[in-house]
Every structure is written in structure tokens, then in C-alpha cells.
XYZ file of N, CA and C in Angstrom:
450
model
N 0.690 -1.493 -0.077
C -0.002 0.049 -0.273
C 0.930 1.113 -0.352
N 0.786 2.275 -0.714
C 1.006 3.297 -1.050
C 1.087 4.626 0.245
N 1.927 4.770 0.544
C 1.882 6.083 1.529
C 0.604 7.131 1.430
N 0.494 7.050 0.184
C -0.997 8.007 -0.498
C -2.400 7.389 -0.388
N -2.365 5.905 -0.768
C -3.538 5.412 -0.203
C -3.632 5.003 1.302
N -2.315 5.051 2.479
C -2.925 4.539 3.789
C -3.096 5.928 4.541
N -2.491 6.863 3.840
C -3.130 8.512 4.152
C -4.518 8.285 4.086
N -4.983 7.971 2.888
C -6.854 8.055 2.553
C -7.637 7.019 3.373
N -6.791 5.920 3.550
C -7.658 5.083 4.129
C -7.351 5.721 5.819
N -6.767 6.039 6.645
C -6.604 6.674 7.795
C -7.766 7.996 8.260
N -8.114 8.815 6.865
C -8.929 9.689 6.747
C -10.350 9.326 6.698
N -10.151 8.293 5.673
C -11.503 6.988 6.098
C -12.143 7.294 7.085
N -11.433 5.994 7.308
C -11.301 5.108 9.122
C -11.904 6.613 10.104
N -11.285 7.550 10.199
C -11.277 8.700 11.006
C -12.720 9.480 10.916
N -13.273 9.402 9.873
C -14.781 9.982 9.433
C -15.629 9.248 10.039
N -15.460 7.609 10.425
C -16.544 6.794 10.820
C -17.148 7.516 12.546
N -19.002 7.264 12.048
C -19.299 7.960 13.861
C -19.172 6.612 14.583
N -19.875 7.008 15.766
C -19.952 5.667 16.336
C -20.796 4.370 15.748
N -20.549 3.338 15.752
C -19.541 3.148 16.424
C -18.127 2.538 15.741
N -16.341 2.340 15.867
C -15.861 2.300 15.133
C -15.540 0.972 15.163
N -15.316 0.580 13.480
C -15.117 -0.942 13.041
C -14.401 -1.260 14.347
N -14.916 -2.902 14.203
C -14.207 -3.940 15.818
C -13.559 -4.768 14.526
N -12.648 -5.415 15.189
C -12.525 -7.096 14.994
C -12.686 -7.876 15.995
N -12.235 -9.443 16.464
C -13.330 -10.095 17.330
C -13.549 -11.452 16.172
N -13.731 -12.173 17.331
C -14.831 -13.582 17.236
C -15.893 -14.064 17.707
N -16.961 -15.147 16.734
C -18.096 -14.898 17.459
C -18.092 -16.999 16.699
N -19.430 -17.507 16.964
C -20.051 -18.120 16.939
C -21.523 -18.143 16.597
N -21.804 -18.529 15.169
C -23.203 -18.457 14.820
C -24.327 -19.643 15.752
N -25.106 -19.670 15.790
C -25.924 -20.307 16.407
C -27.401 -20.468 15.244
N -26.509 -21.492 14.630
C -27.725 -21.541 13.611
C -29.146 -22.042 13.200
N -29.443 -22.213 14.816
C -30.967 -22.905 14.848
C -31.864 -20.937 15.188
N -30.914 -20.387 15.886
C -31.818 -18.958 15.310
C -30.980 -18.122 15.073
N -30.165 -18.519 13.806
C -29.619 -17.495 13.372
C -29.342 -16.194 13.718
N -28.426 -16.288 14.525
C -27.757 -15.286 15.078
C -26.648 -15.522 16.019
N -25.538 -14.581 15.731
C -24.354 -14.460 16.503
C -24.418 -14.617 18.193
N -23.593 -15.641 18.422
C -23.361 -15.635 19.965
C -22.489 -15.821 20.454
N -21.856 -15.531 21.351
C -20.269 -15.198 21.948
C -19.398 -14.421 21.524
N -20.530 -13.054 20.721
C -19.608 -12.623 20.356
C -17.995 -11.880 21.250
N -16.674 -11.471 20.963
C -16.109 -10.664 21.602
C -15.091 -9.920 20.712
N -15.107 -8.918 21.268
C -14.479 -7.444 19.532
C -13.977 -6.321 20.551
N -13.141 -5.547 19.908
C -12.446 -4.917 20.078
C -12.379 -3.924 18.820
N -12.689 -2.371 18.948
C -12.552 -1.813 18.154
C -11.289 -1.279 17.278
N -11.093 -1.372 16.288
C -10.009 -0.954 15.673
C -9.878 0.779 15.399
N -8.263 1.036 15.670
C -8.205 2.733 15.667
C -7.387 2.394 14.847
N -7.340 3.538 14.128
C -6.214 4.136 12.811
C -5.217 4.021 13.007
N -4.646 4.129 15.101
C -3.101 4.080 15.776
C -2.893 2.916 15.461
N -3.890 1.922 16.033
C -3.412 0.262 15.855
C -3.168 0.306 14.296
N -4.008 0.678 13.536
C -2.920 0.075 11.487
C -2.131 0.859 11.521
N -2.144 2.052 12.100
C -0.976 2.848 11.656
C 0.535 1.867 12.643
N 0.225 2.093 13.556
C 1.727 1.206 14.615
C 1.471 -0.274 13.885
N 0.756 -0.755 13.128
C 0.351 -2.111 12.512
C 1.743 -2.054 11.507
N 1.468 -0.541 10.730
C 1.411 -0.817 9.422
C 3.677 -0.598 9.546
N 4.056 0.333 10.572
C 5.488 0.725 10.795
C 6.044 -0.331 11.319
N 5.576 -1.619 12.220
C 5.733 -2.850 12.692
C 5.946 -3.892 11.586
N 5.549 -3.551 10.337
C 5.469 -4.641 9.344
C 4.020 -5.390 9.751
N 3.247 -5.750 10.760
C 2.562 -6.896 10.855
C 1.893 -6.808 9.431
N 1.327 -7.750 9.068
C 0.471 -8.077 8.715
C -0.976 -8.026 8.701
N -1.506 -8.385 9.985
C -2.970 -8.828 10.564
C -2.498 -8.249 11.630
N -3.955 -7.495 12.234
C -4.418 -7.532 13.684
C -5.250 -8.263 14.109
N -5.723 -8.943 15.026
C -6.178 -9.358 15.413
C -7.363 -9.655 16.626
N -8.422 -9.821 17.299
C -8.180 -10.000 18.299
C -7.315 -10.955 19.661
N -6.848 -10.807 20.391
C -6.390 -11.408 21.167
C -6.614 -12.492 21.895
N -7.440 -13.270 21.593
C -8.031 -14.130 22.615
C -8.216 -15.077 21.092
N -8.655 -16.344 21.498
C -8.585 -17.572 20.455
C -9.967 -18.416 21.139
N -10.688 -18.344 20.179
C -11.814 -19.243 20.663
C -11.699 -20.412 21.194
N -11.010 -21.396 21.617
C -10.682 -22.366 22.672
C -11.006 -22.160 24.280
N -9.520 -20.782 23.628
C -9.601 -19.686 25.486
C -11.196 -19.371 26.077
N -11.914 -18.173 25.035
C -13.019 -17.655 25.480
C -14.109 -18.999 25.550
N -14.315 -20.106 25.179
C -14.913 -21.071 25.166
C -14.742 -21.676 26.474
N -13.393 -21.590 27.097
C -13.164 -22.607 28.608
C -13.635 -21.505 29.303
N -13.575 -19.915 29.165
C -13.694 -19.529 30.279
C -14.841 -19.053 30.513
N -15.755 -19.221 29.678
C -17.250 -19.247 29.564
C -18.319 -20.277 30.304
N -17.696 -22.002 30.006
C -17.590 -22.612 30.356
C -17.591 -22.685 32.121
N -16.314 -22.979 31.892
C -16.735 -22.774 33.627
C -16.836 -21.813 34.346
N -17.249 -20.518 34.040
C -17.540 -19.357 34.330
C -19.829 -19.630 34.618
N -19.723 -20.448 34.319
C -21.237 -21.078 33.653
C -21.305 -21.950 34.710
N -20.740 -23.110 35.222
C -20.551 -23.628 35.485
C -20.810 -23.359 37.583
N -19.255 -22.851 37.681
C -19.346 -22.351 38.826
C -20.923 -21.407 38.957
N -21.164 -20.591 38.738
C -22.499 -20.325 38.983
C -24.072 -20.641 38.305
N -23.490 -22.320 38.245
C -25.022 -22.967 37.825
C -25.867 -22.724 37.259
N -25.540 -21.830 35.445
C -26.072 -21.391 34.990
C -25.670 -21.713 33.487
N -27.118 -21.872 32.992
C -26.893 -22.512 31.643
C -26.018 -21.859 30.560
N -25.508 -22.702 29.369
C -24.668 -22.118 29.191
C -24.987 -22.945 27.499
N -23.854 -22.144 25.916
C -24.338 -22.511 25.584
C -23.182 -23.026 25.001
N -21.512 -23.181 25.397
C -20.515 -23.300 25.769
C -20.568 -24.261 26.265
N -20.449 -25.589 25.804
C -21.007 -26.755 26.543
C -20.346 -28.327 24.756
N -19.291 -28.747 25.599
C -18.886 -29.676 24.411
C -17.904 -29.221 23.622
N -17.658 -29.353 22.498
C -16.243 -29.442 21.321
C -16.453 -27.516 20.539
N -15.888 -26.890 20.775
C -16.008 -25.550 20.253
C -15.999 -25.286 18.749
N -15.628 -26.483 18.061
C -15.147 -26.003 17.116
C -16.756 -26.941 16.505
N -17.041 -27.726 17.291
C -18.385 -27.920 16.309
C -19.881 -27.338 16.558
N -19.309 -25.932 16.524
C -20.359 -24.909 16.380
C -19.434 -23.785 15.157
N -20.549 -23.642 14.170
C -19.763 -22.022 13.058
C -19.393 -21.305 13.912
N -18.426 -20.427 13.748
C -17.733 -19.776 14.388
C -16.741 -18.903 13.431
N -15.968 -18.174 13.657
C -15.444 -17.105 12.930
C -14.512 -15.995 13.435
N -13.984 -15.207 12.667
C -12.534 -14.010 13.206
C -12.497 -13.102 12.270
N -13.013 -11.835 12.784
C -12.777 -10.635 12.102
C -11.569 -10.115 12.469
N -11.106 -10.635 11.124
C -9.565 -9.477 11.247
C -8.888 -8.051 10.574
N -7.820 -7.821 10.584
C -7.804 -6.639 9.738
C -6.458 -7.039 9.473
N -6.155 -7.313 7.811
C -5.111 -7.446 6.819
C -4.658 -6.267 5.811
N -3.680 -5.904 6.424
C -3.020 -4.698 5.967
C -3.749 -3.921 5.249
N -4.724 -3.797 4.559
C -5.342 -2.632 4.017
C -6.742 -3.040 3.957
N -7.440 -4.260 4.737
C -9.182 -4.536 4.785
C -9.210 -5.349 5.828
N -10.772 -5.444 6.054
C -11.013 -5.864 7.445
C -11.820 -7.893 5.871
N -11.029 -8.385 7.350
C -11.542 -9.979 6.270
C -12.250 -10.753 7.763
N -12.905 -11.938 6.978
C -14.234 -12.882 8.217
C -13.693 -13.930 7.724
N -12.899 -14.506 8.400
C -12.573 -16.006 8.334
C -13.539 -17.231 9.056
N -13.674 -17.528 8.108
C -15.230 -18.623 8.247
C -14.704 -20.274 7.660
N -15.696 -21.180 7.712
C -15.638 -22.426 7.211
C -16.150 -22.684 6.277
N -16.274 -23.334 5.382
C -17.321 -23.886 4.285
C -18.866 -23.922 5.321
N -18.651 -23.838 6.414
C -20.514 -23.729 7.382
C -20.898 -22.511 6.361
N -20.176 -21.337 6.331
C -21.313 -19.830 5.777
C -21.606 -19.897 4.493
N -20.924 -21.035 3.395
C -21.511 -20.898 1.901
C -22.846 -20.378 1.667
N -23.559 -21.142 2.409
C -25.049 -21.367 2.115
C -25.921 -19.772 2.612
N -25.379 -19.066 3.762
C -25.672 -18.435 4.118
C -24.512 -16.941 4.466
N -24.175 -17.114 3.212
C -23.431 -15.908 3.197
C -23.840 -14.694 3.146
N -24.853 -14.225 2.467
C -26.423 -13.140 2.311
C -26.039 -12.789 3.530
N -27.243 -13.209 4.664
C -27.313 -12.941 5.868
C -26.008 -13.248 6.879
N -25.229 -14.055 6.682
C -23.938 -13.588 7.382
C -23.519 -12.433 7.540
N -23.517 -12.367 5.707
C -22.704 -10.415 5.927
C -23.815 -9.392 6.598
N -24.749 -9.822 6.935
C -25.632 -8.572 7.464
C -25.277 -8.281 8.865
N -25.017 -9.734 9.339
C -25.345 -9.959 11.031
C -23.416 -9.155 11.164
N -22.302 -9.429 10.070
C -21.162 -9.133 10.404
C -20.943 -7.683 10.555
N -21.178 -7.246 9.316
C -21.445 -5.644 8.964
C -22.060 -4.972 9.792
N -23.256 -5.282 10.765
C -24.046 -4.812 12.432
C -23.452 -4.939 13.746
N -22.922 -5.884 13.546
C -22.141 -6.404 14.679
C -20.862 -6.110 15.252
N -19.855 -5.666 13.520
C -18.802 -5.314 13.746
C -18.386 -3.976 13.345
N -19.626 -3.204 12.901
C -19.693 -2.399 11.860
C -18.667 -2.022 11.151
N -18.730 -2.714 9.984
C -17.672 -2.574 8.929
C -18.441 -2.265 7.718
N -17.579 -1.195 7.729
C -18.063 -0.413 5.893
C -18.145 -1.427 4.649
N -16.564 -2.577 5.180
C -16.906 -2.893 3.339
C -15.951 -4.153 4.282
N -15.496 -5.603 3.309
C -14.530 -6.658 4.319
C -14.725 -8.083 2.851
N -14.020 -8.732 3.467
C -14.421 -9.745 2.030
C -14.286 -11.099 3.115
N -15.041 -11.727 2.855
C -14.856 -13.664 3.934
C -13.982 -14.135 2.758
N -12.450 -14.951 3.823
C -11.874 -16.163 3.323
C -12.072 -17.268 4.157
N -12.432 -17.931 3.307
C -12.711 -19.429 3.611
C -11.853 -20.395 3.714
N -11.538 -20.889 4.891
C -10.536 -21.846 5.151
C -10.914 -23.440 5.980
N -10.565 -24.230 5.839
C -10.311 -25.360 6.695
C -10.690 -25.651 8.035
N -9.763 -24.368 8.585
C -9.601 -24.515 9.926
C -10.415 -23.617 10.583
N -11.737 -23.598 9.826
C -12.731 -23.296 10.799
C -14.154 -23.837 10.211
N -13.774 -24.585 9.628
C -14.959 -25.964 9.400
C -15.172 -26.529 10.660
N -16.381 -27.020 10.689
C -16.652 -27.541 12.062
C -16.076 -29.237 11.870
N -14.971 -29.171 13.260
C -14.242 -30.123 13.726
C -13.041 -30.146 14.033
N -12.632 -28.498 12.978
C -11.548 -28.642 12.856
C -10.943 -26.918 14.015
N -9.873 -27.040 14.226
C -8.933 -25.807 15.133
C -8.119 -26.601 15.924
N -7.656 -25.187 16.692
C -6.170 -26.717 17.123
C -6.126 -27.127 18.141
N -7.173 -27.724 18.992
C -7.096 -28.422 19.573
C -8.993 -29.066 20.044
N -9.226 -30.187 20.430
C -10.158 -30.750 20.720
C -10.817 -30.532 22.657
N -9.357 -30.017 22.957
C -9.722 -30.024 24.516
C -10.727 -29.297 25.168
N -11.252 -29.233 25.937
C -12.188 -27.840 26.343
C -11.559 -27.356 26.995
């Protein structure tokens, strides 16, 4: 990306009204056709500038799905509350919203192909994204992940 393109992008990001675009993670409930377990963080122009200065191609939400799943499961068990955070976290459709050099990307598995239009609406609304592209990867397919541990 040229400096002129970067300056234009930063000016564009600074012009957004509340809320700012966010990066984060989510799970998708196919029965209710909505997200749950959404964790996000606003992506500021300063974060983008700092990443570019350091030569970092990605800006990700700092926690992994398996970490959140484990935390929420044990929190619910300690309080004796019902929770969706049971079983294998990779068996529920999930995704990650990241910043990749000059654009937002949404990492998902093949589960998202048939609902891409609906998923686009959910992502735009939940993460306040003005634009993004889906990136399909087998890591995000049901049953795939870093490990099956809870």
C-alpha cells in the first residue's frame, strides 16, 4: 500500500461515526440464525498505523475461540447457569474478524457458503464494518481447530 493510499484509508477510518469498526470472534447459532459469544475490540487508526510501522500484516482479537469457550464454560458451571459453551467449541460454526494490511477479512469455514448473504448482514451490524471480504479456510470448518480440548 502506498503512503497516499494509507493516508486516504486513515482519513476514511477517522470519519466513521460511532461505533468504530471492530475486530473479534464469534460463534453462529444456526437454529436462531444469530451470533452468540461475540468478543470484539474497536480497531482504531492508531492501531493500523502502528501495525504498518512494525510491518505486521494482521491485527487480530487477542484471544482464541478455545480460550473464550473454556472461560465461559467454567464461569457458567461455577454459577450453575445454563450455557451454550458446552462440548467441543469447533462443532459450532465460528469465525474471526481481522484486519489484513488494508482491509477487513472474516475468516470462516465452508459452513458459511450457503448463508453468506445473511452472515454479511450480521457481520456488518455486529462489527460495524464498512467493507470486508470472506476468507474460507478449512481451519474454520466444523470439527477443525487447534485442539479438541475444553
